[in-house]
Short mmCIF file of C-alpha atoms in Angstrom, two decimals:
data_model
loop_
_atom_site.label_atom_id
_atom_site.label_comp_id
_atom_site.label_asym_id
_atom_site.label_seq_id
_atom_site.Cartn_x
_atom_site.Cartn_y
_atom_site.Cartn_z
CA UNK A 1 35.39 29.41 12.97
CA UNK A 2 36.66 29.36 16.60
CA UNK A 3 34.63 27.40 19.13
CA UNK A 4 33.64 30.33 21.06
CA UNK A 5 31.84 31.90 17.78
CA UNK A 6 30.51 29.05 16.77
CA UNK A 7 28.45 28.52 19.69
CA UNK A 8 27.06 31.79 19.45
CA UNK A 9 25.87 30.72 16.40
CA UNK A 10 24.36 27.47 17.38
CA UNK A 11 21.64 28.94 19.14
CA UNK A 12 20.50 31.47 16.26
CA UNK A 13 20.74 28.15 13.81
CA UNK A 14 18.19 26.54 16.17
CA UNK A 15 15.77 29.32 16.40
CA UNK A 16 15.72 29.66 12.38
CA UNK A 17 12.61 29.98 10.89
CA UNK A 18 12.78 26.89 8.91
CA UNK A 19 13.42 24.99 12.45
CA UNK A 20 10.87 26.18 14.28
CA UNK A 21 8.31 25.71 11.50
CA UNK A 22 9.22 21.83 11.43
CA UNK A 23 9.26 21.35 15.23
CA UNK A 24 5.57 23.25 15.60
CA UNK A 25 4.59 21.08 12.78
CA UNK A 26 5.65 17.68 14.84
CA UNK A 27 4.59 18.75 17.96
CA UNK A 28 0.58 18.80 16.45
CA UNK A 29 1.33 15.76 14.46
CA UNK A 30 2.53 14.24 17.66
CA UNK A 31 -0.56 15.77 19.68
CA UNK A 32 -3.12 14.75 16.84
CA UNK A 33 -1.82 11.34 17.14
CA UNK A 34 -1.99 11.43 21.84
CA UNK A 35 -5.18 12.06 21.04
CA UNK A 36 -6.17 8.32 20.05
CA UNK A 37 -4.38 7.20 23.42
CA UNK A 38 -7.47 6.28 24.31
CA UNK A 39 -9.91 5.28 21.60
CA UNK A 40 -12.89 2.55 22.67
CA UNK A 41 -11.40 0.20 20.95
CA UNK A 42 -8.18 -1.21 22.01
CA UNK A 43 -6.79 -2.20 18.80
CA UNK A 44 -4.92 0.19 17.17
CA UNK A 45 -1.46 -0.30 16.59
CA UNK A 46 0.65 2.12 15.41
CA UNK A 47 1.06 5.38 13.50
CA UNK A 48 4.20 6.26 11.77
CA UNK A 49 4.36 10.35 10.05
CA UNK A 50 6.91 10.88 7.19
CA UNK A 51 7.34 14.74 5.96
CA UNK A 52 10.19 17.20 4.56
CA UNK A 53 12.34 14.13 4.38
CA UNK A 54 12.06 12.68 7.97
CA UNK A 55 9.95 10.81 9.97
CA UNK A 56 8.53 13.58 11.97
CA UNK A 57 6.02 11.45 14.58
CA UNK A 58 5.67 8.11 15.72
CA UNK A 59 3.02 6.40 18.00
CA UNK A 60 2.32 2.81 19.67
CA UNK A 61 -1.27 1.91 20.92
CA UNK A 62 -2.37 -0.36 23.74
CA UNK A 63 1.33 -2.43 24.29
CA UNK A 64 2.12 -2.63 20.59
CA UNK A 65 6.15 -2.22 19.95
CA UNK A 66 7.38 -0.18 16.97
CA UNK A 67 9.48 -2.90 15.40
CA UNK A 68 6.50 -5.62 15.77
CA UNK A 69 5.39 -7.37 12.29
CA UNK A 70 2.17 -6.73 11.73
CA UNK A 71 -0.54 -8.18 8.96
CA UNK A 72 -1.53 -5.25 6.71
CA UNK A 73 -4.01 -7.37 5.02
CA UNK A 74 -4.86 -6.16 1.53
CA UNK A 75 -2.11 -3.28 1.51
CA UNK A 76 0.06 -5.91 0.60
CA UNK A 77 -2.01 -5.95 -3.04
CA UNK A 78 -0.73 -2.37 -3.15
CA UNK A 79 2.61 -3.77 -2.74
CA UNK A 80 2.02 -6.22 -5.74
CA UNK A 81 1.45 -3.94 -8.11
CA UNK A 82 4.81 -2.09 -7.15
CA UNK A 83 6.14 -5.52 -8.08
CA UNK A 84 4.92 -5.36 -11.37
CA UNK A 85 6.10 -2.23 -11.85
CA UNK A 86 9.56 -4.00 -10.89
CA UNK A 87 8.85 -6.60 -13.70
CA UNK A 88 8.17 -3.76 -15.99
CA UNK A 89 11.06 -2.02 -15.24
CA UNK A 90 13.26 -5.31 -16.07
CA UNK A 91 11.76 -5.97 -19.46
CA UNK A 92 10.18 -8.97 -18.13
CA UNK A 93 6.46 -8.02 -18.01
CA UNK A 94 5.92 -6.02 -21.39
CA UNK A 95 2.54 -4.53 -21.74
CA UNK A 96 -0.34 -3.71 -20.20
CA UNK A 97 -2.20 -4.66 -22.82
CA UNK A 98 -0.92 -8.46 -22.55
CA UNK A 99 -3.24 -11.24 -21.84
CA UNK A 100 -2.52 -13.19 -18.70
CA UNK A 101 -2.36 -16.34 -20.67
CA UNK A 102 0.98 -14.78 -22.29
CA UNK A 103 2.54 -15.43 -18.75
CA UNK A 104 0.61 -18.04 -17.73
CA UNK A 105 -0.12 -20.47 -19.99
CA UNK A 106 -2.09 -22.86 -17.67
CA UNK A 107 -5.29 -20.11 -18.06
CA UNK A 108 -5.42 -20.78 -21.06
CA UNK A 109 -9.68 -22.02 -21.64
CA UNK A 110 -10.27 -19.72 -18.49
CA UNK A 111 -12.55 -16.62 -17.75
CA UNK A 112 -8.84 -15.22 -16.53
CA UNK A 113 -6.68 -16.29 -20.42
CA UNK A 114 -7.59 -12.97 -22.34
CA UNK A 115 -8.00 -10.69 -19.41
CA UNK A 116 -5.01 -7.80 -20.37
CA UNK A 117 -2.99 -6.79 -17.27
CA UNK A 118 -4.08 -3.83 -16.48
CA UNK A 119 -7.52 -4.70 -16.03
CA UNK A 120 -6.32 -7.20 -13.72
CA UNK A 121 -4.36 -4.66 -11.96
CA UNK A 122 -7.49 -2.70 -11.64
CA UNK A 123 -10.03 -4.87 -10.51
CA UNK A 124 -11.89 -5.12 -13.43
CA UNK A 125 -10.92 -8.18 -14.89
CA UNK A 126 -14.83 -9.55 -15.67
CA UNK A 127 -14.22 -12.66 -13.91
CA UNK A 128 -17.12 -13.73 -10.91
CA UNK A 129 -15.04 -12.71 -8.17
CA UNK A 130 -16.74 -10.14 -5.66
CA UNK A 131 -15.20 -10.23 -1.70
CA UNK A 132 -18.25 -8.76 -0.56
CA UNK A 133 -20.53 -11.38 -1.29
CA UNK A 134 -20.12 -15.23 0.22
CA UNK A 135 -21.81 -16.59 -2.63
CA UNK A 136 -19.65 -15.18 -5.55
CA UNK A 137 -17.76 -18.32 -7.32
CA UNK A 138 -14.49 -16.46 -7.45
CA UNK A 139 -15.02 -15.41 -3.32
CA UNK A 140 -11.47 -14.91 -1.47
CA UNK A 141 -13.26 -17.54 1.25
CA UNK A 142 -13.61 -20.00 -1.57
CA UNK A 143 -10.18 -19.48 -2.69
CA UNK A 144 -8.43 -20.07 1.02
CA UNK A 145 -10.46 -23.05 0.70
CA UNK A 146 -9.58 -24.55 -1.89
CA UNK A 147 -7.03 -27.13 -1.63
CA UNK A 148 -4.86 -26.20 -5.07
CA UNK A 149 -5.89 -22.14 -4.95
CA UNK A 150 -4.02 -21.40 -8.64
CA UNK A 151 -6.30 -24.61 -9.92
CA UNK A 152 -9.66 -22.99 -8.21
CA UNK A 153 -8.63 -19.84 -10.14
CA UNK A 154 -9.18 -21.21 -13.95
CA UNK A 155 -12.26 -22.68 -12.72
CA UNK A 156 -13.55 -19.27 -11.59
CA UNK A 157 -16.31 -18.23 -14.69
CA UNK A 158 -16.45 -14.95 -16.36
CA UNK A 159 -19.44 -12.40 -15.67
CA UNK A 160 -18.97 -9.49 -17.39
CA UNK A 161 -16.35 -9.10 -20.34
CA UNK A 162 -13.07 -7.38 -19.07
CA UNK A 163 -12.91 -3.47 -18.30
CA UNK A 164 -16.35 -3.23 -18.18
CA UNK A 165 -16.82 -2.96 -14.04
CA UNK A 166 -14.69 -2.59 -11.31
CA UNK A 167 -15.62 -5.34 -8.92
CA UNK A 168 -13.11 -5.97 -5.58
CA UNK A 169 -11.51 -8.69 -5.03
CA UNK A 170 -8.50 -10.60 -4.44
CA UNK A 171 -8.32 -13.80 -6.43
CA UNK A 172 -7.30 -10.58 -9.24
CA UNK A 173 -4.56 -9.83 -7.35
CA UNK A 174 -3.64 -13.25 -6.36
CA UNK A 175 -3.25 -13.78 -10.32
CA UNK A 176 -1.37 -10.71 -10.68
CA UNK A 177 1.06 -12.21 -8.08
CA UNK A 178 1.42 -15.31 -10.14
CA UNK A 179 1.97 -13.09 -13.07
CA UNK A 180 4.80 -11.41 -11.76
CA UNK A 181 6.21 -14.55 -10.07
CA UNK A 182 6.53 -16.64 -13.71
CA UNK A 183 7.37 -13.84 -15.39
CA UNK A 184 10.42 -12.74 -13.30
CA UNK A 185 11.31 -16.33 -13.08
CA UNK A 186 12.04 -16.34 -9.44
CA UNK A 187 9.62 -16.52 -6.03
CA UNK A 188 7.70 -13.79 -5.50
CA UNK A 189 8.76 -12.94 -2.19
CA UNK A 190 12.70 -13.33 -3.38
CA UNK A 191 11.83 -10.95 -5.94
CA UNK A 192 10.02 -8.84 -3.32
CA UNK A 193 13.83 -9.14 -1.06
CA UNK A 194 15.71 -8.13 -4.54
CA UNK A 195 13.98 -5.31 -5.90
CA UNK A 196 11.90 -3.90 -3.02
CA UNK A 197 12.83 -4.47 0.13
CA UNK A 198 16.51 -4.41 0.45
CA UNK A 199 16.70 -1.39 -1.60
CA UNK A 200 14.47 0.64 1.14
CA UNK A 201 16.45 -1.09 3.61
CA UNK A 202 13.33 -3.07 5.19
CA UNK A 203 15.28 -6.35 6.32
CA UNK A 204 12.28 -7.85 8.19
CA UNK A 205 9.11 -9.11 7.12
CA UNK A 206 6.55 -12.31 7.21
CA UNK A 207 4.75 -13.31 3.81
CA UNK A 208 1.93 -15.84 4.34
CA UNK A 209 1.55 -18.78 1.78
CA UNK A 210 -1.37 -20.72 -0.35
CA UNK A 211 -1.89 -23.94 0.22
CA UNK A 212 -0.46 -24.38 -3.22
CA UNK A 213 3.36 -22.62 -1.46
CA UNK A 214 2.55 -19.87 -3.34
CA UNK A 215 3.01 -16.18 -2.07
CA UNK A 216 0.00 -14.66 -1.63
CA UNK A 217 0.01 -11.60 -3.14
CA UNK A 218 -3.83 -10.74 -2.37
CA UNK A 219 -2.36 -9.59 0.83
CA UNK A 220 -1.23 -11.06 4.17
CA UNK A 221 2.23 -9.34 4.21
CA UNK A 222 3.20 -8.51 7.78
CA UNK A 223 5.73 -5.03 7.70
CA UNK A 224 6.73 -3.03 10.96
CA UNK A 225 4.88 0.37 10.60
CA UNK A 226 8.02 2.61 9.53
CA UNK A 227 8.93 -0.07 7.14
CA UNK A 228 5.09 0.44 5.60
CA UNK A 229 6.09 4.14 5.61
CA UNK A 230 9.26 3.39 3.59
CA UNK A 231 6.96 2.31 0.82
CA UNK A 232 4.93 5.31 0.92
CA UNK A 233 7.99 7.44 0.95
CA UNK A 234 8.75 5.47 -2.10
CA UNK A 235 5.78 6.84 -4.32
CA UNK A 236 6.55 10.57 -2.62
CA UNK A 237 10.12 10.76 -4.18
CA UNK A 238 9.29 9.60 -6.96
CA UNK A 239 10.33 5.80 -7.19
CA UNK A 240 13.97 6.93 -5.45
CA UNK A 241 15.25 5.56 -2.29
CA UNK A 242 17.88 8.20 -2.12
CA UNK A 243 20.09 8.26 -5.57
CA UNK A 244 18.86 4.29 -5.75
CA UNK A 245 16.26 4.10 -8.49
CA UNK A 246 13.89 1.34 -6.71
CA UNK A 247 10.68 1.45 -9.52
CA UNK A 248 10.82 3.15 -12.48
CA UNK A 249 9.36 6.89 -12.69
CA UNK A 250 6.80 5.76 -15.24
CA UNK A 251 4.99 3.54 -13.38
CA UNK A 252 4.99 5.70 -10.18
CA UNK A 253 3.42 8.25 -12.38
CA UNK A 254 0.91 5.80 -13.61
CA UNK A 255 0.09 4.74 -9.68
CA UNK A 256 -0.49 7.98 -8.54
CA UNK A 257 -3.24 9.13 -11.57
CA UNK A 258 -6.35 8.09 -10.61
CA UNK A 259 -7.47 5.22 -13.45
CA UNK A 260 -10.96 5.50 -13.18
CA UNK A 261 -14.05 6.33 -10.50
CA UNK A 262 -15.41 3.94 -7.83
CA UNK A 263 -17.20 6.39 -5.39
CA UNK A 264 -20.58 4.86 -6.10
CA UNK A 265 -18.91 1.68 -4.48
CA UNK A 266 -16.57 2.80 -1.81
CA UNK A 267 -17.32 5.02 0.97
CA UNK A 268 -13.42 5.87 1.66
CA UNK A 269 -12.19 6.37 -2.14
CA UNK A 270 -13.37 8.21 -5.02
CA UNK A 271 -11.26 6.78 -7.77
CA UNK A 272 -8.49 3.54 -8.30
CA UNK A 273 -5.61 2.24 -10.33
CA UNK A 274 -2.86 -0.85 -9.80
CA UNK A 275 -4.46 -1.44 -6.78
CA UNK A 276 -3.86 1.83 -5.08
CA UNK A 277 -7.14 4.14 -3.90
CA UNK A 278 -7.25 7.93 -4.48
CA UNK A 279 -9.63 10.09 -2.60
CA UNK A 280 -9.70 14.25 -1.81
CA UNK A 281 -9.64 15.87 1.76
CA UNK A 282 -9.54 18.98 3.24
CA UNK A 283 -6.24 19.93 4.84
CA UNK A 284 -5.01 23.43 6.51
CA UNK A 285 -4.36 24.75 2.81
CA UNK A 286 -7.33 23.84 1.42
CA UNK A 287 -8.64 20.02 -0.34
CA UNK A 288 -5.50 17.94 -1.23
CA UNK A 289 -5.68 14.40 -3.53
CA UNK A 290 -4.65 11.18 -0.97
CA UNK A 291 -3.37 8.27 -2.35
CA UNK A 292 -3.52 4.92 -0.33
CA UNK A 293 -3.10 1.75 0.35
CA UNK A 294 -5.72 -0.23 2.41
CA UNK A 295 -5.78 -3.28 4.32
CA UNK A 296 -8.39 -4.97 6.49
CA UNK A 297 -8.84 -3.96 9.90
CA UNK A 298 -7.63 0.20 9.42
CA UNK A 299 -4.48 -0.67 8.12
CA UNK A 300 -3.34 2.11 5.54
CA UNK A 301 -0.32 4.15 3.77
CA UNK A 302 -1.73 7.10 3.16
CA UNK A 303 0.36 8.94 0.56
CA UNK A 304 -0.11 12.87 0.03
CA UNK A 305 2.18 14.49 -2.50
CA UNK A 306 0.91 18.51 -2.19
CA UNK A 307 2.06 18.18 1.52
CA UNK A 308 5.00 15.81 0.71
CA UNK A 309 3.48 13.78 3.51
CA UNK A 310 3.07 10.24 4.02
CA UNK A 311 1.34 8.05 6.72
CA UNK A 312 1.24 4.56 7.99
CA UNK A 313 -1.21 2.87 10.11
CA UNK A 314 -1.31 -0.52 11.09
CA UNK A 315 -4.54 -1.91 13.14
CA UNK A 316 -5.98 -5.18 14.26
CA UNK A 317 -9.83 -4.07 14.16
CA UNK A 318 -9.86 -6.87 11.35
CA UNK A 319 -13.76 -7.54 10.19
CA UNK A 320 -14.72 -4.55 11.97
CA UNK A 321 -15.99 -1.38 10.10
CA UNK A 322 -14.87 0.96 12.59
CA UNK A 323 -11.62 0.35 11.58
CA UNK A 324 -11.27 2.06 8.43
CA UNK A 325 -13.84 4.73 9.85
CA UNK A 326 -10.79 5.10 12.44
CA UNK A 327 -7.93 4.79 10.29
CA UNK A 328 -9.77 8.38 8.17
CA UNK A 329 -10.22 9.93 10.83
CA UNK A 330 -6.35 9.72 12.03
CA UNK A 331 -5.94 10.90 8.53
CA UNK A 332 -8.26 13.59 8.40
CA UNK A 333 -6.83 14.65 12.45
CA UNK A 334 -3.44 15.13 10.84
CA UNK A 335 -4.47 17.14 7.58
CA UNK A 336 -6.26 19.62 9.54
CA UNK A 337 -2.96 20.25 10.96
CA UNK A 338 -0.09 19.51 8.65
#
């Protein structure tokens, strides 16, 4: 094609249909998300938008930089379970229905020994652990506290037997991080590097530490907002980074099924599984099933297959309700749009 006919054509490829549909789409994500410019409370981060195969908006709050490393709190427990999914892959966790105890020998005598992994991946291990309550033995305050944190843990008792309730906490997923860490042989952050990280391409990243050295994989992971988007553009395609298989197709499919209900318990999710929430919102089309991650404070991937969208937030309104109030409503802004 001569140069003269091809920029004829240029302008009529611009003005395509499929074109103008995406750039009217970013320019409401990218007013939805002007319109927390100036939200009462000047804590809010970042928001990163991921859709058709892009990142189609991006947004810094109140001096934050796009590239800064920021704690996503409990979304990192989100993150574990991805990493067991990574074990499973590799042959080196082998059932669900294992007993920690077959990975961990030192629980053996515990309230933790003959808890199988999945319940432990979904919060319903039996042991007296509850966040939301000071006074629970098994408390994450009692475990930062504790001066040998994997010891504290097979001293924790049992309440209920396992897969009975789903109770929240994070001295599960703690476990679950020690799990993964003896059973792949190798530090649980290295194994985060190996299998996770570098094949999404995220290169940065802070993982805080027990005062045991170990990882914690309760949470405490610090990610730059469009490398917490990588991971929910991870579950969207399937596990794929690319052609690069990252986690195996099976256990995406098992992530994004909802295992079991929890609405009587959470105000933001109706349903959870391997540490990921599930909840249903109206969007342009009509109601659409949100997966997501969620960390203290408002800090969220928000994962929405029907609309091939995904969304990261990250926050500092740590301790502070509003928060995650905030955090849905950015979500919720976007749907009505998308």
């Amino acid at each position: 094609m001569h140069r003269r006919d091809l920029l004829r054509v240029m302008p009529l490829l611009a003005c395509t249909p499929a074109l103008a549909t995406s750039s009217r789409a970013a320019d409401r994500f990218d007013d939805v998300l002007a319109g927390f410019d100036h939200d009462e409370h000047a804590d809010l981060r970042a928001v990163s938008v991921h859709r058709g195969g892009r990142r189609v908006a991006l947004r810094t709050y109140n001096g934050a930089r796009a590239d800064e490393l920021h704690d996503v709190r409990s979304a990192g427990k989100s993150i574990t379970s991805l990493l067991a999914g990574a074990a499973f892959d590799r042959g080196m966790l082998r059932d669900l229905a294992d007993p920690v105890q077959r990975y961990l020998p030192a629980s053996r005598g515990s309230a933790f020994a003959d808890v199988p992994l999945r319940d432990l991946l979904d919060m319903r291990s039996g042991v007296d652990a509850f966040d939301e309550d000071p006074a629970s033995p098994g408390s994450e305050d009692r475990m930062d506290a504790a001066p040998d944190p994997v010891a504290f843990a097979w001293t924790v008792p049992r309440a209920t037997a396992p897969g009975l309730h789903y109770r929240y906490n994070s001295l599960a997923a703690y476990v679950a991080g020690l799990v993964v860490q003896q059973a792949c042989g190798q530090d649980l952050e290295a194994f985060a590097r190996d299998t996770l990280f570098a094949p999404l391409g995220i290169t940065r990243w802070q993982w805080a530490r027990d005062a045991a050295g170990n990882v914690k994989g309760q949470g405490n992971l610090s990610l730059a907002v469009d490398d917490l988007l990588r991971i929910g553009r991870l579950l969207l395609d399937g596990g794929k980074n690319g052609d690069t298989r990252v986690i195996g197709r099976e256990w995406i499919d098992r992530t994004l099924q909802p295992a079991f209900a929890i609405g009587d318990a959470d105000p933001f999710a109706s349903h959870y599984g391997l540490y990921w929430y599930h909840a249903t919102h109206a969007a342009r089309g009509g109601p659409v099933r949100v997966l997501f991650a969620s960390g203290n404070g408002g800090n969220k991937i928000y994962v929405v297959p029907a609309l091939d969208l995904a969304i990261a937030i990250t926050s500092r309104a740590y301790g502070r309700g509003y928060g995650q109030r905030r955090s849905q409503a950015i979500l919720q802004a976007l749907l009505a749009v998308a």
